[in-house]
PDB file of C-alpha atoms in Angstrom:
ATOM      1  CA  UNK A 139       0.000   0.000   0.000  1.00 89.00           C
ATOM      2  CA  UNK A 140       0.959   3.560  -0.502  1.00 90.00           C
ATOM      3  CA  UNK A 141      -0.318   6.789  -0.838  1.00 92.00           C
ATOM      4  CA  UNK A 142       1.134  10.345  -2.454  1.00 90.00           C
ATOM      5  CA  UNK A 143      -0.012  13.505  -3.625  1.00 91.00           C
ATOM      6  CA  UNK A 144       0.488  15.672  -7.339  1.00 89.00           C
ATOM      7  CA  UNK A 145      -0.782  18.980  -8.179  1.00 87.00           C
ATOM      8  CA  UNK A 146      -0.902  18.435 -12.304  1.00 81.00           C
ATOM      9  CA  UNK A 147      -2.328  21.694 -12.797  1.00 74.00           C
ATOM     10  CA  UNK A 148      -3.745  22.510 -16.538  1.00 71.00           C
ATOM     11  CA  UNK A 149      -2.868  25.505 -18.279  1.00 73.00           C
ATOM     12  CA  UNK A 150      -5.102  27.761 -20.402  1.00 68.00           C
ATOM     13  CA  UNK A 151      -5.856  26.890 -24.183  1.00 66.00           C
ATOM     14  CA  UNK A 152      -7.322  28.625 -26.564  1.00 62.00           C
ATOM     15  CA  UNK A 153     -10.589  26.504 -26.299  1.00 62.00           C
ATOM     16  CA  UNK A 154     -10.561  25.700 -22.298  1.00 60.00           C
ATOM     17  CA  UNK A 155      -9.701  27.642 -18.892  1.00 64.00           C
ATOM     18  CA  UNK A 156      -6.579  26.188 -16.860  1.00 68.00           C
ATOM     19  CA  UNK A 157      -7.161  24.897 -13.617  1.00 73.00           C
ATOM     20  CA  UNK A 158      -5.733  24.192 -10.378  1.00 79.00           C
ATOM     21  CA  UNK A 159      -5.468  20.239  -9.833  1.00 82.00           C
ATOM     22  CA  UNK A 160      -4.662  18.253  -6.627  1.00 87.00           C
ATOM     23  CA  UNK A 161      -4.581  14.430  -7.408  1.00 90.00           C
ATOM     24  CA  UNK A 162      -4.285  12.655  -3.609  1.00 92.00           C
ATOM     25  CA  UNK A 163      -3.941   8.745  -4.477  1.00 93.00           C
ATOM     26  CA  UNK A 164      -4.094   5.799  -2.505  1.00 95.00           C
ATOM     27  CA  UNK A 165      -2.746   2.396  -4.300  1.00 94.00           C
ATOM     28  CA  UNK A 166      -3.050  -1.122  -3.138  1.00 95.00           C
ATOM     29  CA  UNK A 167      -0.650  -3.602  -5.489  1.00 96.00           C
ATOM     30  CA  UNK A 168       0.713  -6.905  -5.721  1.00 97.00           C
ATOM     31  CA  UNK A 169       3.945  -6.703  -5.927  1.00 96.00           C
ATOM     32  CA  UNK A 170       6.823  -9.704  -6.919  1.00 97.00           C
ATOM     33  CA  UNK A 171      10.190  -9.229  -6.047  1.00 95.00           C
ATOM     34  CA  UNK A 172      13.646 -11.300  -7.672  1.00 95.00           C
ATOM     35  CA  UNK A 173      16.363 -11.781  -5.222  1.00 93.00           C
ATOM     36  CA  UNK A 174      20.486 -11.088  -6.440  1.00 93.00           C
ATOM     37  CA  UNK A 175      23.680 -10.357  -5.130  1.00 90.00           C
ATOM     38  CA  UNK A 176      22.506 -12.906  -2.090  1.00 89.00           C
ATOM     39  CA  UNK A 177      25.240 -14.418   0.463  1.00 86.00           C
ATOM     40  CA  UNK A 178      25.037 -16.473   3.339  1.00 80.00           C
ATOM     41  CA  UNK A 179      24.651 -14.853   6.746  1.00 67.00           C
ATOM     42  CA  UNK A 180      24.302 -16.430  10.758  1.00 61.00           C
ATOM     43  CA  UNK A 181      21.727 -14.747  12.318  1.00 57.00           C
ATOM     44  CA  UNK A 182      22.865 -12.098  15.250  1.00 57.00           C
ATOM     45  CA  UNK A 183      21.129 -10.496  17.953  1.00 56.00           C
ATOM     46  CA  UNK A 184      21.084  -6.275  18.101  1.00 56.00           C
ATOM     47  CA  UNK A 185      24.080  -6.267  19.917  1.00 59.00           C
ATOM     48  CA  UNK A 186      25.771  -8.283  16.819  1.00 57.00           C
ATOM     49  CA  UNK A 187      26.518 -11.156  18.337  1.00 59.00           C
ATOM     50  CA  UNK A 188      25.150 -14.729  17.393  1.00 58.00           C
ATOM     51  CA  UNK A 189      21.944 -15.748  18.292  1.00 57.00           C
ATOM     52  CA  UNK A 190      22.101 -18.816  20.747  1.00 55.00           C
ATOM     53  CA  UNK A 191      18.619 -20.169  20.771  1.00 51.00           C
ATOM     54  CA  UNK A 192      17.274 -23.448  19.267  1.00 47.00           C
ATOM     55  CA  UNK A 193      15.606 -20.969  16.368  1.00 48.00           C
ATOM     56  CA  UNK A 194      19.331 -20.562  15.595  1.00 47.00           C
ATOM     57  CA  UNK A 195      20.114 -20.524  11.711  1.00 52.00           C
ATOM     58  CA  UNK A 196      21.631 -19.717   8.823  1.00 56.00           C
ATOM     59  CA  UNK A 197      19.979 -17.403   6.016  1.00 71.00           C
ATOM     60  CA  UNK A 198      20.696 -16.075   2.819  1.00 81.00           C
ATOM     61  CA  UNK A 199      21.098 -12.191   2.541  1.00 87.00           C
ATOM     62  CA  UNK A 200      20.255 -10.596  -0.456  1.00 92.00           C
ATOM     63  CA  UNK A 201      21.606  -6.737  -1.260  1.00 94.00           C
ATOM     64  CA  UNK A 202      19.884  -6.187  -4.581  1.00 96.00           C
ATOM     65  CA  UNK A 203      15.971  -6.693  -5.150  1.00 96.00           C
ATOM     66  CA  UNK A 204      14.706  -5.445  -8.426  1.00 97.00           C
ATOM     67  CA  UNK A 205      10.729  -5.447  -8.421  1.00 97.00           C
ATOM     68  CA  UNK A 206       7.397  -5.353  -9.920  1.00 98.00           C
ATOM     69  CA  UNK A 207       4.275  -4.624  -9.283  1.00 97.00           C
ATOM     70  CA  UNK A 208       0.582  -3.215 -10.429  1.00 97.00           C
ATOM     71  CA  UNK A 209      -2.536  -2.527  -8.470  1.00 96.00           C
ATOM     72  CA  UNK A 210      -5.885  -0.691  -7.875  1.00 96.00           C
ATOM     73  CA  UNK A 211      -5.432   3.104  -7.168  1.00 94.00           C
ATOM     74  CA  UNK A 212      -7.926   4.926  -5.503  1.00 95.00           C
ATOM     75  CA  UNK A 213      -7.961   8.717  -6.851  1.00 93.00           C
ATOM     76  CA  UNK A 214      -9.189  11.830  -4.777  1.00 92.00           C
ATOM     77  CA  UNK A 215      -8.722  14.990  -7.170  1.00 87.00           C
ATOM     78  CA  UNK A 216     -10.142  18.549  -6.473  1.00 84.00           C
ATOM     79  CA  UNK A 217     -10.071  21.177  -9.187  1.00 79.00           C
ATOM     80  CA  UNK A 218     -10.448  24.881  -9.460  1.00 76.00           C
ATOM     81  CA  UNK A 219     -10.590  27.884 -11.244  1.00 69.00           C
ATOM     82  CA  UNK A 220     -12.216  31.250 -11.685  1.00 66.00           C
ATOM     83  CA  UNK A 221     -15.313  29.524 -12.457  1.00 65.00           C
ATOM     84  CA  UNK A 222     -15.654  27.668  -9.010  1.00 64.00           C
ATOM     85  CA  UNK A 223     -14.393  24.581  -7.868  1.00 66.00           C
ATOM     86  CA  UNK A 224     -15.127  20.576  -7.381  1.00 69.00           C
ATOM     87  CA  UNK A 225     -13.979  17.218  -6.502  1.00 70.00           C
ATOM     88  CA  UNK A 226     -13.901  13.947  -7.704  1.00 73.00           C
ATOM     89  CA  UNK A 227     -13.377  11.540  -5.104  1.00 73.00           C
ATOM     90  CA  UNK A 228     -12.868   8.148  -4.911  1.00 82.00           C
ATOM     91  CA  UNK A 229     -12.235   7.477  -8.681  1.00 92.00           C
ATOM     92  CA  UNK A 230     -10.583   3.648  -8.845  1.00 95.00           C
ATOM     93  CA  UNK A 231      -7.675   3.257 -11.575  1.00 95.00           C
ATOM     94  CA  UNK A 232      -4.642   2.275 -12.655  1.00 96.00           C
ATOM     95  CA  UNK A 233      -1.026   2.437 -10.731  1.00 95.00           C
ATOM     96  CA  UNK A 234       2.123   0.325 -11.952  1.00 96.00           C
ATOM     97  CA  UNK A 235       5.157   0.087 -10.692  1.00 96.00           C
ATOM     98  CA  UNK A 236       8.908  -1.222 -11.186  1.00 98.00           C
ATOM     99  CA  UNK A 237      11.760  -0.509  -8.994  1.00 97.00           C
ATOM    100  CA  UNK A 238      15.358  -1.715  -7.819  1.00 97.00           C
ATOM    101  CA  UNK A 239      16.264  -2.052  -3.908  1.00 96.00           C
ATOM    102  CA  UNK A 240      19.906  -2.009  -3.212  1.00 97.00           C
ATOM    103  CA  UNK A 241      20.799  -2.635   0.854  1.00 95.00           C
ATOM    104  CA  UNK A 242      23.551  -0.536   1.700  1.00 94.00           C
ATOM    105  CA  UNK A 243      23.540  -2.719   5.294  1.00 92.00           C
ATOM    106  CA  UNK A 244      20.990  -5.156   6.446  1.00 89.00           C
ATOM    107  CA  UNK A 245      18.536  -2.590   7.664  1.00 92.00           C
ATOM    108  CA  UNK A 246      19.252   0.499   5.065  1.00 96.00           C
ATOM    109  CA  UNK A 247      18.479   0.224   1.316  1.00 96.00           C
ATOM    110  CA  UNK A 248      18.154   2.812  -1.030  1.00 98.00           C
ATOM    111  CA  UNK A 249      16.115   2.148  -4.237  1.00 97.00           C
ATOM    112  CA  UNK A 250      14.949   3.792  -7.107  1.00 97.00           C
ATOM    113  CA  UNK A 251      10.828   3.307  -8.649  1.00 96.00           C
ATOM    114  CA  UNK A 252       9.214   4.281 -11.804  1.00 97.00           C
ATOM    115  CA  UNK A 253       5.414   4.842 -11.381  1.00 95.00           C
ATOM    116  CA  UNK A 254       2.646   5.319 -13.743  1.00 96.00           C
ATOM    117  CA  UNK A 255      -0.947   6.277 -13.045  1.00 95.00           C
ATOM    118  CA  UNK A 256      -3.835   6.514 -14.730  1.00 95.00           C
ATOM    119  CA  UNK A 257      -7.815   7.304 -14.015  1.00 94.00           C
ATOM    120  CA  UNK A 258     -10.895   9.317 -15.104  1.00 91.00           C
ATOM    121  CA  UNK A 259     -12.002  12.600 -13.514  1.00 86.00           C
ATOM    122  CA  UNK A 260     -14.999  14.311 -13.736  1.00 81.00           C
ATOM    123  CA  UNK A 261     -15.982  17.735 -12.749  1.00 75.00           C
ATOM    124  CA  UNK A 262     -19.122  19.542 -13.568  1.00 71.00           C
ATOM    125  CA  UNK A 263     -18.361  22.855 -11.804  1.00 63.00           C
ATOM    126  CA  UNK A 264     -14.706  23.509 -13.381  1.00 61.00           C
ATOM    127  CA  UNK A 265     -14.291  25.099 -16.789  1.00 54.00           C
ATOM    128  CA  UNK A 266     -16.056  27.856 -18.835  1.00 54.00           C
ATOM    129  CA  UNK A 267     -18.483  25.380 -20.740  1.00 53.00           C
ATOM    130  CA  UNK A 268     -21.587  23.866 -19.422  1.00 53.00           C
ATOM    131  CA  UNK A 269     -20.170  20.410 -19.772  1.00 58.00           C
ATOM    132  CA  UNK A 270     -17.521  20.958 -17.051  1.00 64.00           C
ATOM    133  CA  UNK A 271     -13.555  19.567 -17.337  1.00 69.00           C
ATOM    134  CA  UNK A 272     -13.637  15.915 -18.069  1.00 76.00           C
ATOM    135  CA  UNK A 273     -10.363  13.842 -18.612  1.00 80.00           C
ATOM    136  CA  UNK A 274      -7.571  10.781 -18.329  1.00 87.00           C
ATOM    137  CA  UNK A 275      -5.389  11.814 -15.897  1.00 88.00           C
ATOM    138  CA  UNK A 276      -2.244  10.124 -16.824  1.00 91.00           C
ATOM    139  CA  UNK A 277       1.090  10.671 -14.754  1.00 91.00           C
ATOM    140  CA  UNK A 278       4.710   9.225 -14.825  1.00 94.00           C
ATOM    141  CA  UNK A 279       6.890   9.617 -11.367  1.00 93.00           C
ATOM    142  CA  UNK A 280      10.185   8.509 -10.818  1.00 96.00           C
ATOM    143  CA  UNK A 281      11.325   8.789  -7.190  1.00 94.00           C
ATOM    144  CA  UNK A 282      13.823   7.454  -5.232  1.00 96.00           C
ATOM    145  CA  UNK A 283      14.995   7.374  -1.540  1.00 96.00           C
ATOM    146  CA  UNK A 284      16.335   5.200   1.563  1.00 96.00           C
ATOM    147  CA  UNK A 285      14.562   2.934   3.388  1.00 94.00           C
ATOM    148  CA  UNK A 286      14.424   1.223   6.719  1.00 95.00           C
ATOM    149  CA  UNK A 287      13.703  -2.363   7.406  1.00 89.00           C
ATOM    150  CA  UNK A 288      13.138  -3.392  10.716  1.00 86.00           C
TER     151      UNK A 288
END
């Protein structure tokens, strides 16, 4: 699961108004995930020493996880310009994803992700004409980061 925020806004054409945009989305996917660079490694306690319980043994450790995954996305969008504003909320669509994990340590990882997102919006109190702003909202992010694994 995982949820982020965009502010596409549209600009002016000779046949429509701009508008503000806010595009809040929530994703659920299924995501599969290849294993490389792995090497064996005894299990320690926080302190770094071994483990000495009967649970004791070994594991493999894997530093780089490329992955791949697509899901529903829930989109909340709110638009507005001179005209007035409106929302759209709860439109369901599209959000894919593909990424690379590389752990720096066993606990810290950076990675790098590609997303893509697409739904439907629908506003009837946006826009100069009578029929409102209607559209795909299609979006490409690439992000990138460190993470924590506990």
């Amino acid at each position: 699961m995982e949820a982020f925020n965009t502010t596409p806004h549209l600009k002016e054409t000779a046949f429509t108004t701009g508008a503000h945009l806010r595009v809040t989305t929530l994703a659920f996917n299924a995501i599969a995930r290849a294993k490389m660079m792995c090497e064996r490694h005894d299990d320690h306690d926080r302190t770094g020493r071994p483990t000495t319980d009967r649970d004791h043994r070994d594991r493999d450790f894997c530093r780089l996880q490329p992955y791949a995954g697509v899901g529903l996305g829930v989109f909340f969008a709110r638009a507005s310009d001179a005209t007035g504003s409106a929302s759209d909320n709860a439109v369901p669509g599209l959000n894919v994803l593909a990424g690379v994990r590389y752990f720096v340590t066993e606990r810290v990882a950076l990675f790098g992700e590609y997303k893509y997102n697409r739904a439907t919006f629908e506003f009837d109190n946006v826009g100069a004409t009578a029929a409102g702003l209607k559209g795909d909202y299609s979006a490409s992010h690439i992000v990138g980061g460190l993470s924590l694994h506990f």
